[in-house]
Short mmCIF file of C-alpha atoms (C1' of nucleotides) in Angstrom, two decimals:
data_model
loop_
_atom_site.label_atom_id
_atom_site.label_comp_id
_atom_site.label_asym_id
_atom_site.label_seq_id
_atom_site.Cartn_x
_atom_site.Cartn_y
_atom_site.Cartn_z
CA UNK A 72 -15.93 80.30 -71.32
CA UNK A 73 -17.45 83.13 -69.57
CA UNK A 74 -15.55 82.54 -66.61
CA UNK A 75 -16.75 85.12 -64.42
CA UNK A 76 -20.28 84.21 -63.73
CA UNK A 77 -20.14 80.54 -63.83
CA UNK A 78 -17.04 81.23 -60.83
CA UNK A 79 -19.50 83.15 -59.07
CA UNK A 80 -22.79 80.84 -59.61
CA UNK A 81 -20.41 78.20 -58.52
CA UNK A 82 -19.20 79.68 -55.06
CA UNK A 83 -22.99 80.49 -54.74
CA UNK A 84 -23.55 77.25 -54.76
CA UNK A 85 -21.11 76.41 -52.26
CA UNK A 86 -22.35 78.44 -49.89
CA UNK A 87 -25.72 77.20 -50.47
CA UNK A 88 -24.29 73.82 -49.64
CA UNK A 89 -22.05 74.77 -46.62
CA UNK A 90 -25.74 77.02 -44.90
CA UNK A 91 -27.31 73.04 -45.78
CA UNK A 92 -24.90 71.35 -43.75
CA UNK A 93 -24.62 73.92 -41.06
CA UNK A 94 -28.06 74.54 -40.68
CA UNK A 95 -28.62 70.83 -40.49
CA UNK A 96 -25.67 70.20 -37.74
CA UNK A 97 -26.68 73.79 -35.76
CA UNK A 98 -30.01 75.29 -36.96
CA UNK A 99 -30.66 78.52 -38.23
CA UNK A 100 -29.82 80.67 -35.53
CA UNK A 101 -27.09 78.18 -34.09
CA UNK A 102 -24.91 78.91 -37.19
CA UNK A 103 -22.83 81.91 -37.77
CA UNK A 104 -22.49 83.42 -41.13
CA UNK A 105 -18.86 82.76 -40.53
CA UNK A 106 -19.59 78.91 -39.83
CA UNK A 107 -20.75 78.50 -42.90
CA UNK A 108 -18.38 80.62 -44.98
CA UNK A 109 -15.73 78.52 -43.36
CA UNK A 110 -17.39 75.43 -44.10
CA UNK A 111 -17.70 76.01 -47.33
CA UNK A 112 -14.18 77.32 -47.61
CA UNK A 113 -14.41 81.20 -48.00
CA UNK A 114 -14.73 84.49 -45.69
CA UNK A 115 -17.55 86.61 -45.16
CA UNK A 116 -16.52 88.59 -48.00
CA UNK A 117 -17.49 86.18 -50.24
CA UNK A 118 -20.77 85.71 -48.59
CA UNK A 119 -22.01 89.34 -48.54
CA UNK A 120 -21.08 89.45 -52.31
CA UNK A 121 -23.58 86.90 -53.16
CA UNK A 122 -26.58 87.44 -50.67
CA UNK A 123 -27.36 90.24 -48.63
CA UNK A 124 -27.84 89.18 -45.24
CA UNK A 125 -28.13 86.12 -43.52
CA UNK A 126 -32.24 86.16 -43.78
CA UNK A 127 -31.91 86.64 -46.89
CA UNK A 128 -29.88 83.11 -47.43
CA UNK A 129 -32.18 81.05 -45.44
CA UNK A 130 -34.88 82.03 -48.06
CA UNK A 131 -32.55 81.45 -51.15
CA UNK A 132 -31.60 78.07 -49.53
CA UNK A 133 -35.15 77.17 -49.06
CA UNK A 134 -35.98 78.10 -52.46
CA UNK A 135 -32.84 75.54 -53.89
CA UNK A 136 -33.21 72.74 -51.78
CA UNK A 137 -37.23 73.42 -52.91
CA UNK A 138 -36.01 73.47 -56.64
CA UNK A 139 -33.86 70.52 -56.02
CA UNK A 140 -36.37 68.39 -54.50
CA UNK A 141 -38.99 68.98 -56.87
CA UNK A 142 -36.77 68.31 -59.90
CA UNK A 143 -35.56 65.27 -58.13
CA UNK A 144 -39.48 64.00 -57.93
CA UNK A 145 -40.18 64.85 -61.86
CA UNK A 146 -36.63 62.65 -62.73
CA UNK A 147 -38.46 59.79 -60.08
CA UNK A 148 -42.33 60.07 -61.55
CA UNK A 149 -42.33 58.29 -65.11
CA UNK A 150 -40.14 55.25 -63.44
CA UNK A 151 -42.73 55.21 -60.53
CA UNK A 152 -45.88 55.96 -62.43
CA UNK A 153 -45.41 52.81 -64.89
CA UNK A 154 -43.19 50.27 -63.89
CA UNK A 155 -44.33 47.60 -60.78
CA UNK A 156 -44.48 47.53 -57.66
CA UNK A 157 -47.63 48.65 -55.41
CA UNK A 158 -49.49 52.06 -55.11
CA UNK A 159 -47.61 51.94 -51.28
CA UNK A 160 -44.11 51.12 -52.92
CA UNK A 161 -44.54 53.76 -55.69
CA UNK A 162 -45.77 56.65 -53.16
CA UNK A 163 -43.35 55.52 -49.93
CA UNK A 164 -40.36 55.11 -52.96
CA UNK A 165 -40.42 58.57 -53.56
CA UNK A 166 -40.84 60.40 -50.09
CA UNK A 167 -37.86 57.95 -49.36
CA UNK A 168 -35.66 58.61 -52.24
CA UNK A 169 -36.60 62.70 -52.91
CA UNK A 170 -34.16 63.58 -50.74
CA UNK A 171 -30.65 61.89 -50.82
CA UNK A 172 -30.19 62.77 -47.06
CA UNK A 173 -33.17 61.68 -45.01
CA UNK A 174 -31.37 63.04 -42.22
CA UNK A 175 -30.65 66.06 -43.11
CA UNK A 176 -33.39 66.53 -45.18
CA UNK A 177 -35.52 66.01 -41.94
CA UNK A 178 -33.60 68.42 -39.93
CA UNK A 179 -33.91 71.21 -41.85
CA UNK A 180 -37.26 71.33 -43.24
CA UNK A 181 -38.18 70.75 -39.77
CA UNK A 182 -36.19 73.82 -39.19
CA UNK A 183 -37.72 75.62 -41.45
CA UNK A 184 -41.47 74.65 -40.98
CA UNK A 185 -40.69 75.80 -37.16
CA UNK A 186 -39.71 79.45 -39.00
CA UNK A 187 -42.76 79.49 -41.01
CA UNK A 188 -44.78 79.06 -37.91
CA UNK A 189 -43.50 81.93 -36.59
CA UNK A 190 -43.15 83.75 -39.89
CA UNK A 191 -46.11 84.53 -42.64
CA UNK A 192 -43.50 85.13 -45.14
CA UNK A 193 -41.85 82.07 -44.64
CA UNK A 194 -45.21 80.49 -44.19
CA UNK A 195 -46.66 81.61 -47.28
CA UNK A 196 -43.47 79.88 -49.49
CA UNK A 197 -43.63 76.51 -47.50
CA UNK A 198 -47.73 75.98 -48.18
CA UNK A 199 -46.62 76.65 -51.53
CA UNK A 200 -43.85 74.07 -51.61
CA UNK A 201 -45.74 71.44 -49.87
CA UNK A 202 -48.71 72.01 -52.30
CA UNK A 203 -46.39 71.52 -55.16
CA UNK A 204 -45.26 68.37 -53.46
CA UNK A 205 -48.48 67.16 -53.06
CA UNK A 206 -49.43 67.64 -55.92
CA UNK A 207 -47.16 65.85 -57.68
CA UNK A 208 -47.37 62.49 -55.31
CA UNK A 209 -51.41 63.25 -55.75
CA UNK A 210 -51.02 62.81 -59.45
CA UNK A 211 -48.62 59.61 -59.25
CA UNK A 212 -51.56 57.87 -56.86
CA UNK A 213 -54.18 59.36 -59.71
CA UNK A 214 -52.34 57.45 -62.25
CA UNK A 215 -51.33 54.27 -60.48
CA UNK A 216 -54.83 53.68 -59.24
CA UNK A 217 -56.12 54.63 -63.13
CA UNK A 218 -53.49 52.03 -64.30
CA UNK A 219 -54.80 49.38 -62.50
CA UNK A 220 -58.56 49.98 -62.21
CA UNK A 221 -58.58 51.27 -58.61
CA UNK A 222 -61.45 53.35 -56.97
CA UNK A 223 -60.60 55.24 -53.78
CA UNK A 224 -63.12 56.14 -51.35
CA UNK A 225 -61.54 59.09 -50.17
CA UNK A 226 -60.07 62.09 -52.05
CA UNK A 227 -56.30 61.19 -53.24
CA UNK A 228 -55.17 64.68 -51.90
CA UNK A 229 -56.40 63.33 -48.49
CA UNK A 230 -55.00 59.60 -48.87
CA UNK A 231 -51.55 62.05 -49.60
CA UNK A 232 -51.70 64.15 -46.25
CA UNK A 233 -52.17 61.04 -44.43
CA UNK A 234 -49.21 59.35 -45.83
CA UNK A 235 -47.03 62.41 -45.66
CA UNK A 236 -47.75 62.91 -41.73
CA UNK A 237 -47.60 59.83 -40.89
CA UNK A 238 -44.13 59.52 -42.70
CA UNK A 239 -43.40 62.44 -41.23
CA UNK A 240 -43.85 61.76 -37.76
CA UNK A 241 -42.48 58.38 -38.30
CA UNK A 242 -39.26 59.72 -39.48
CA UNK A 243 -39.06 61.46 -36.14
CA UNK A 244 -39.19 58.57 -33.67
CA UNK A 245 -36.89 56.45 -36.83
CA UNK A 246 -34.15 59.21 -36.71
CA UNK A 247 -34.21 59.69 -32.55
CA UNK A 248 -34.27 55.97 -31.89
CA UNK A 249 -33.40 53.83 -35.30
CA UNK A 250 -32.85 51.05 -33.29
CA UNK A 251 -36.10 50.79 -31.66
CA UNK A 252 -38.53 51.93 -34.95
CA UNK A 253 -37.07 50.30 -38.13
CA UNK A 254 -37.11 52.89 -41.13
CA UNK A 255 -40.36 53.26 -42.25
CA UNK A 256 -41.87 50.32 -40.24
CA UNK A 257 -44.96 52.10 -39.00
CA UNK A 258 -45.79 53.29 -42.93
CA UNK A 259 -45.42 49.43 -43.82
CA UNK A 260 -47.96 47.99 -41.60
CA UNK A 261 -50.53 50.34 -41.15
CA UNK A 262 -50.81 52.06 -44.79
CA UNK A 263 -51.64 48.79 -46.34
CA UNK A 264 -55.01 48.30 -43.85
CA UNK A 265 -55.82 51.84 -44.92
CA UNK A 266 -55.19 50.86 -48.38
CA UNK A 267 -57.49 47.64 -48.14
CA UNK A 268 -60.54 49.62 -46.19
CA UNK A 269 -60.54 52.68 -48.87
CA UNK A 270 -59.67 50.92 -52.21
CA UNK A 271 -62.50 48.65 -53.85
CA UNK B 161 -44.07 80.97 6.17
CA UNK B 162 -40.64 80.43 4.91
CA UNK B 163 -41.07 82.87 2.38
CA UNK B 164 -37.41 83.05 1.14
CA UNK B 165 -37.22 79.77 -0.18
CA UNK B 166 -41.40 80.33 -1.46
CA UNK B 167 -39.58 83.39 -3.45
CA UNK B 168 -36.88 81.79 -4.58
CA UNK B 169 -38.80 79.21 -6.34
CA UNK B 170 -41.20 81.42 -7.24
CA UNK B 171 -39.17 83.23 -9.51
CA UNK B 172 -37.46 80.22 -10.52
CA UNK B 173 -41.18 79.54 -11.94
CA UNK B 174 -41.96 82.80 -13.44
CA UNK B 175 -38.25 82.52 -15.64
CA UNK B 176 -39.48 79.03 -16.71
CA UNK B 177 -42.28 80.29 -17.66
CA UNK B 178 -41.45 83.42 -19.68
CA UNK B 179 -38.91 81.10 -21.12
CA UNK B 180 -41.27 78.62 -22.01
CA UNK B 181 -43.34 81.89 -24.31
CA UNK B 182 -40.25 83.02 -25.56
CA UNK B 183 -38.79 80.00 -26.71
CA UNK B 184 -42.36 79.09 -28.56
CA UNK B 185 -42.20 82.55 -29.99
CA UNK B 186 -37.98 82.49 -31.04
CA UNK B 187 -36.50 79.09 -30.52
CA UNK B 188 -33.81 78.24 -28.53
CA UNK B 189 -30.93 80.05 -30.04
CA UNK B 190 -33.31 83.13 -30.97
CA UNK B 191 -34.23 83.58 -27.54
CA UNK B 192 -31.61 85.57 -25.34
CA UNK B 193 -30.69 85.32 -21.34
CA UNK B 194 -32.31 88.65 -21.58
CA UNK B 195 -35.37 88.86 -23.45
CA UNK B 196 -36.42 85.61 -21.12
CA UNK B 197 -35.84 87.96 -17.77
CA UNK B 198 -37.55 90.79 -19.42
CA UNK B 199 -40.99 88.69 -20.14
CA UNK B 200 -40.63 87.35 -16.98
CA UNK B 201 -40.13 90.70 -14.92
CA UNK B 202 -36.42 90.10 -13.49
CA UNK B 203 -33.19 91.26 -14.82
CA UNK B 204 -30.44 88.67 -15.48
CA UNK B 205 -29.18 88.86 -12.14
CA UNK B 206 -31.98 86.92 -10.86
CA UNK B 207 -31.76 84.41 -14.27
CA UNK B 208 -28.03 83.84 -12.86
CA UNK B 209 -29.17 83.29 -9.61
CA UNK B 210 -31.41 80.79 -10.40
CA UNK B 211 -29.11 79.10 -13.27
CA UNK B 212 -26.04 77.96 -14.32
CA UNK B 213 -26.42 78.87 -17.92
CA UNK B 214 -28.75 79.08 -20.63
CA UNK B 215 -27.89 75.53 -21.68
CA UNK B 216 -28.52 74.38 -18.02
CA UNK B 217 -32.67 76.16 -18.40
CA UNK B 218 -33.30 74.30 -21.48
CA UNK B 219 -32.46 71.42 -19.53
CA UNK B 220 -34.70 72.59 -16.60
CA UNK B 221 -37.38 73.60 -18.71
CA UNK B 222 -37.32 70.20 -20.91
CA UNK B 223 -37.96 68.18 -17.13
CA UNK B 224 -40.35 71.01 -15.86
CA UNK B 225 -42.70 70.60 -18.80
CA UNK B 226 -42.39 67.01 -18.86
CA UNK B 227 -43.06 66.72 -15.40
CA UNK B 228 -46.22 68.48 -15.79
CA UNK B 229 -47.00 67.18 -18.83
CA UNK B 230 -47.12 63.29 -17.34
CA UNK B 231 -48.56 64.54 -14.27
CA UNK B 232 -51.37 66.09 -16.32
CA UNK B 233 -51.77 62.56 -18.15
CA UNK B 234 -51.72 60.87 -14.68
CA UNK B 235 -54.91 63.30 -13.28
CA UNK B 236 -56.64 62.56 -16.69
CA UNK B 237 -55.80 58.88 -17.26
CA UNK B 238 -58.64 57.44 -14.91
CA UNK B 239 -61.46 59.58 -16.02
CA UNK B 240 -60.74 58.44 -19.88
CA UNK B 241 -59.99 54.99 -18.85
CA UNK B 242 -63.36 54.20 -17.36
CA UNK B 243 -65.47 56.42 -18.79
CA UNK B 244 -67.59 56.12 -22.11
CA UNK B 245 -66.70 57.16 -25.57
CA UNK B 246 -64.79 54.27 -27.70
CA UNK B 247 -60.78 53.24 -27.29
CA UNK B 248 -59.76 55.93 -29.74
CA UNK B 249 -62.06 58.91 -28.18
CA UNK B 250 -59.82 58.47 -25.36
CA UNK B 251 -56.19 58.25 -26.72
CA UNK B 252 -56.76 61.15 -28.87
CA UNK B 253 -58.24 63.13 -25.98
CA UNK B 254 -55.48 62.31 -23.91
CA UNK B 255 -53.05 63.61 -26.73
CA UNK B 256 -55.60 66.62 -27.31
CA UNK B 257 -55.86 67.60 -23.44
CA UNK B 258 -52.88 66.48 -22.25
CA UNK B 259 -51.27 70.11 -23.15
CA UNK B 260 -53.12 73.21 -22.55
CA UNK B 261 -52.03 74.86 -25.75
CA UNK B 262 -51.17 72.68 -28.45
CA UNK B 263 -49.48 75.75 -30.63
CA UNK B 264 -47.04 76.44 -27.95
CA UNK B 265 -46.27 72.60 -26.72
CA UNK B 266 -45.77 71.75 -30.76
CA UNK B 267 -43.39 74.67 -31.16
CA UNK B 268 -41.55 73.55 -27.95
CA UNK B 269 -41.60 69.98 -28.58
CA UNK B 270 -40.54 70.23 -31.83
CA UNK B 271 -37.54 72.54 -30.91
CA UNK B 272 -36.85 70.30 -28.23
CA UNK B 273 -36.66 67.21 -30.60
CA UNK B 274 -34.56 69.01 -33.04
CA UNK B 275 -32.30 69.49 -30.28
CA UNK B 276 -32.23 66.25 -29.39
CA UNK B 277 -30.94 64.82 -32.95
CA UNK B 278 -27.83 66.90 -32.50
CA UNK B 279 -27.19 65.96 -28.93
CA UNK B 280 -27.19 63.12 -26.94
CA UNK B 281 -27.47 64.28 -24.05
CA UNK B 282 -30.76 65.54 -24.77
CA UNK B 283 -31.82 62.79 -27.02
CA UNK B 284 -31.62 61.05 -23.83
CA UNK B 285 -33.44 62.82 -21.66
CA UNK B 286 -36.23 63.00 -24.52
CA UNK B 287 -36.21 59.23 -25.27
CA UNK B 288 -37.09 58.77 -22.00
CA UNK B 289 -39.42 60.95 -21.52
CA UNK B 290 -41.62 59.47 -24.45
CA UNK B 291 -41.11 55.96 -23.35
CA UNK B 292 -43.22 57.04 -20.34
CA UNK B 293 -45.66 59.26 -22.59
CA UNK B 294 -45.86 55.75 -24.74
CA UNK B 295 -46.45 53.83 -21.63
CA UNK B 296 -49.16 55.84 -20.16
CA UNK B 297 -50.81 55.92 -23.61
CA UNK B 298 -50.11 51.87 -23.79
CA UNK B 299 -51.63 51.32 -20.47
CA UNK B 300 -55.04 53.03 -21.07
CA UNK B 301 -55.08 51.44 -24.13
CA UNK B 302 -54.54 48.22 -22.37
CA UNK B 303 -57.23 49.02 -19.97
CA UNK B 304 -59.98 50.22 -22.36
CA UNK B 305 -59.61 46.90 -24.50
CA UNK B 306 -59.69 44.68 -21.68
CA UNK B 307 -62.68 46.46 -20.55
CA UNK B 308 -64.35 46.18 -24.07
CA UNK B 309 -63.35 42.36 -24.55
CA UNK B 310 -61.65 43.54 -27.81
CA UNK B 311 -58.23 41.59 -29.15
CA UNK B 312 -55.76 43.82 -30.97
CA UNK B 313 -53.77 41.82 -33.51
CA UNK B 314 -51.04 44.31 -32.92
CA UNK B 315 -48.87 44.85 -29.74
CA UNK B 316 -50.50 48.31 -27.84
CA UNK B 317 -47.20 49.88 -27.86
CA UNK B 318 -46.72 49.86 -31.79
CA UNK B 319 -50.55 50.92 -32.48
CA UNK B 320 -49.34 53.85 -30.37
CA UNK B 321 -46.65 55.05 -31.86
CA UNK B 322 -49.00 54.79 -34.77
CA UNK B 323 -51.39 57.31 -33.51
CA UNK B 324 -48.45 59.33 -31.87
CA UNK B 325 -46.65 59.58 -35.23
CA UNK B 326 -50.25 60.62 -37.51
CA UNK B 327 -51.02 63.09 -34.22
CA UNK B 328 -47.45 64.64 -34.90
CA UNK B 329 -47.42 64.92 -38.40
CA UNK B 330 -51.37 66.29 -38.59
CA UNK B 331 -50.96 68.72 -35.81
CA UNK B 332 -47.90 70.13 -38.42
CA UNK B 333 -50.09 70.24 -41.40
CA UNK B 334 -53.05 71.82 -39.32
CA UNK B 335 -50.75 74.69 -37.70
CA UNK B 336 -49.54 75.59 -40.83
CA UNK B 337 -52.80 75.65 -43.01
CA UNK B 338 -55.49 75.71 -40.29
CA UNK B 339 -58.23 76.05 -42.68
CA UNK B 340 -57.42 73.39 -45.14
CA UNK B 341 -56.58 70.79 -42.29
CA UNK B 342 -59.15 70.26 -39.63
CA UNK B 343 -57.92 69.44 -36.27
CA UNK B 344 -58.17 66.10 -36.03
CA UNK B 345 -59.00 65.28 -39.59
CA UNK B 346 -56.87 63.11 -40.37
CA UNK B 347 -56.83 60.98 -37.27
CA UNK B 348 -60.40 60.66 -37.03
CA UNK B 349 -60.64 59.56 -41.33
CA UNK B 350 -58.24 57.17 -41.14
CA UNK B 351 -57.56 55.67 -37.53
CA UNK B 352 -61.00 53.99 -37.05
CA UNK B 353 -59.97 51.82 -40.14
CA UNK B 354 -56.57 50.38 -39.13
CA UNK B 355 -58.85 49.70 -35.71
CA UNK B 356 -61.31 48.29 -37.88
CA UNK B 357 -58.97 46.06 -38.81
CA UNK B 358 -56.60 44.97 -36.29
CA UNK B 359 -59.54 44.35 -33.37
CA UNK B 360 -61.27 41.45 -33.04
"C1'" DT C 199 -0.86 95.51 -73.61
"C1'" DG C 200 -3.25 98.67 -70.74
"C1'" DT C 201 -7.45 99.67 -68.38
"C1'" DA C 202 -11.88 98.86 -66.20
"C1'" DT C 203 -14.67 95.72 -63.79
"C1'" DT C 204 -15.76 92.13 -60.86
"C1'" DG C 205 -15.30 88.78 -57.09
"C1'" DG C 206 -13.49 87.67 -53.04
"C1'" DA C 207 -10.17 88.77 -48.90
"C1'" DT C 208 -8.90 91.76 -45.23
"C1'" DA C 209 -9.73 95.10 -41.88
"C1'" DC C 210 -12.86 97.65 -39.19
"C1'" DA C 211 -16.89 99.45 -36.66
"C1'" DC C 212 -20.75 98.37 -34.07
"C1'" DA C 213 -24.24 95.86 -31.64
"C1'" DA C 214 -25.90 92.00 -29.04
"C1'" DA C 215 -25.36 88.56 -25.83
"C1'" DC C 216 -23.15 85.96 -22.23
"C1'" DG C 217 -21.39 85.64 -17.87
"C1'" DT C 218 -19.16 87.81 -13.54
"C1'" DA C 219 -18.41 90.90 -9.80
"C1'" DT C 220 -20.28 93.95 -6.81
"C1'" DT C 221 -23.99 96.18 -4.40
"C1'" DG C 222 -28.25 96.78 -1.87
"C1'" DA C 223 -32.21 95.24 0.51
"C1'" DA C 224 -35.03 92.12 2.96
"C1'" DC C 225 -35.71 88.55 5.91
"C1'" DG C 226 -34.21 84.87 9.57
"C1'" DG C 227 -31.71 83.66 13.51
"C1'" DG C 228 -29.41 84.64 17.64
"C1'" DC D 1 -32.03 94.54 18.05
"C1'" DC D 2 -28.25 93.44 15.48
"C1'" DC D 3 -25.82 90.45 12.43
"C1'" DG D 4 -25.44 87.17 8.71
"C1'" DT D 5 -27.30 85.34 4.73
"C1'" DT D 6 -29.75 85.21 0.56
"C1'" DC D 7 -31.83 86.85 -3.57
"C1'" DA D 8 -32.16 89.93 -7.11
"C1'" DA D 9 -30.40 94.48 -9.31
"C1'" DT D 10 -26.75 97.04 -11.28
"C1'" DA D 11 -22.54 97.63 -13.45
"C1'" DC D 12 -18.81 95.80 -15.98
"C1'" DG D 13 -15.77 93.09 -19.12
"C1'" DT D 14 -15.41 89.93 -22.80
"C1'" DT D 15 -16.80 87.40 -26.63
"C1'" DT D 16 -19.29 86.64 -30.63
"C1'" DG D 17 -21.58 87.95 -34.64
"C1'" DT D 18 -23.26 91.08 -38.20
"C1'" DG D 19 -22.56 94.11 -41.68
"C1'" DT D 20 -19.56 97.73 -44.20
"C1'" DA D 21 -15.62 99.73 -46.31
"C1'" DT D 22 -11.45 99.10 -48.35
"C1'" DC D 23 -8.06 96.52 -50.82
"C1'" DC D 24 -6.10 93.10 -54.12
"C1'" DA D 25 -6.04 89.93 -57.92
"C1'" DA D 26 -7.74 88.11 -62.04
"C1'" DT D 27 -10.22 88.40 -66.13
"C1'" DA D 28 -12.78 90.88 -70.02
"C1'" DC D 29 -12.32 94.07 -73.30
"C1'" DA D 30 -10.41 97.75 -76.09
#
DNA sequence: TGTATTGGATACACAAACGTATTGAACGGG
DNA sequence: CCCGTTCAATACGTTTGTGTATCCAATACA
C-alpha cells in the first residue's frame, strides 16, 4: 500500500545509487546531473523532484552511504566482538568487509575527503562520520583486548588512527598496482610488530 | 638573449603554476581553461598557445611537478644520507621537505591519484613516477643502514611503502583535524617500533 | 466515477566552458 | 629598415550542463 511515497523513496534511492556509481567512475564534478539520471534510468525531471540541486545530492549521498556504512559495522560488531580470531583479524575484518565495494568505496570517500578539504561544511560532516567510525572500531578493540586480558600501552583511539591510515594508504598503492602490493599485505606484517611492542 | 623562446616558456611556467593553485583549490574538473589564465595573468589565447587541451596540462603539470619533486629529493638526498639524526629522522624528512607545501602537494597528489584509478594512461605515468620516489627513498635507506651496521629483516623497498602508506594516510587525518592529529604523530608513535623490531 | 494531487517527462531558457579563427604587436633575421 | 614569424589578445561559434516551467499520467480520495 501507500504507493506513492514508497515509488518515490524508491527512485530516490536509485538515484542515490546511479550519483554512487557515477561519482565513483567520474568524480563529483566529472559527472553530469544527466549522467547520473541516465544511469539510473530517469531524466532530470525526476532528479530535481527529489533533491534540489546537484550540491545538494552530494551531501544526501554522503549522508546514505554514511548511514549505510555505519549500520553495516553495528550488523558486523557482536560477530567480531565475541567469536575468534585475533584483535588484527577482528579490526582489519571490518574495515575490509564495511564496505561491499572496496573500490568504490575508496574512490569516493576519497572524493569526498578532497571536498571537505576545501569545504568547512563538508568538513564538519566527515570529522563527524569518521569519529563515529572510530568510535565504533575503538570500542570493538576495548572489548577484544577486555576479553582476553590485554593491556595496551597506548590509547585505543590512537592504536585506531594508526590502523585506519595505514589501511588507508595501503589501499591506495593495493588499488593502483594490485599486482605489485597484495590486498592488505602491508597491514599484515607490520600491525602485528606494533601489536607485540604495545600489548603486554 | 633569445628572449622569445625565454617568454615563451616563461609563460608556459606561470600557467603551470596558476594551474597548479587552482587545481589545489577546485580539482581538476572544477578548475576551468579560464579561471587557470586568469590566476596566472594571460587570457586563454596564450593557454592555447602553450597547450593542446586541458587534458594535455594535467599531463604537463603531473611531469612538471614530478620533475621537481625528484629533483628536490636528489639536492636533499646527500645531506640526509650522511648526516646525523637516526634512519627514520631522515626518511620522514625527506617525505616532510621534499614538497614545499604539503596542503597543496596532498590536494594535488591525491587528485592526481584519483585520476589515475580511472585511467590508465595516467595510472601509468603515476606508477612510475613512485617507483622512482620508492627508489630514492630505498636507496637512502640502503645507505643509512649500511652506514649504521644495522640488518633489516625486511626488504628496504617494502619497509618503505610502509612508511609511504602511514605518511599518506596521517597527512589525511592531520589536514582534516589539525588539532586532534599532530603532524607527524602517528609516524613518530608507531614507526620506531616496527624498526625496533625488524633491525638487528 | 470524477476530481485533485503528485511524480516524473518534456521542452525551454540561460550560463559556463571549450576550442578556433582572426588580429595585433613585438622581436629576429635579412 | 623592412619583412616574416611568433606569441598572446580578442572575438566568435559550439557544446555542455544547470535549473525552471510546463505537461501528462497515475493514483488517492470523495
Amino acid at each position: 500500500m501507500e504507493t506513492p511515497k514508497r515509488r518515490r523513496s524508491a527512485t530516490r534511492a536509485r538515484l542515490l545509487e546511479g550519483a554512487l556509481e557515477v561519482f565513483a567512475e567520474r568524480g563529483f564534478h566529472g559527472a553530469s546531473v544527466e549522467d547520473i539520471c541516465e544511469r539510473a534510468g530517469f531524466t532530470r525531471g525526476a532528479f530535481y523532484s527529489n533533491f534540489g540541486s546537484k550540491d545538494e545530492l552530494v551531501l544526501a549521498l554522503f549522508q546514505a552511504t554514511t548511514d549505510r556504512l555505519l549500520e553495516q559495522i553495528g550488523a558486523l560488531l557482536p560477530d567480531l566482538a565475541n567469536q575468534p580470531g585475533s584483535l588484527l583479524d577482528a579490526v582489519l575484518g571490518l574495515l575490509d568487509d564495511a564496505a561491499p565495494d572496496q573500490r568504490q568505496w575508496h574512490l569516493i570517500s576519497t572524493e569526498f575527503t578532497l571536498h571537505a578539504l576545501r569545504n568547512a561544511d563538508a568538513a564538519k560532516a566527515l570529522i563527524e562520520q569518521r569519529a563515529m567510525f572510530r568510535e565504533q572500531l575503538t570500542r570493538l578493540v576495548e572489548e577484544i583486548t577486555a576479553a582476553s586480558n590485554l593491556r595496551l600501552s597506548v590509547p585505543p583511539e590512537q592504536f585506531v588512527r594508526l590502523v585506519m591510515a595505514l589501511h588507508e594508504g595501503a589501499r591506495s598503492q593495493y588499488l593502483l598496482e594490485p599486482a605489485k602490493v597484495p590486498a592488505g599485505s602491508l597491514e599484515h606484517t607490520f600491525l602485528p610488530m606494533i601489536l607485540e611492542t604495545i600489548s603486554s
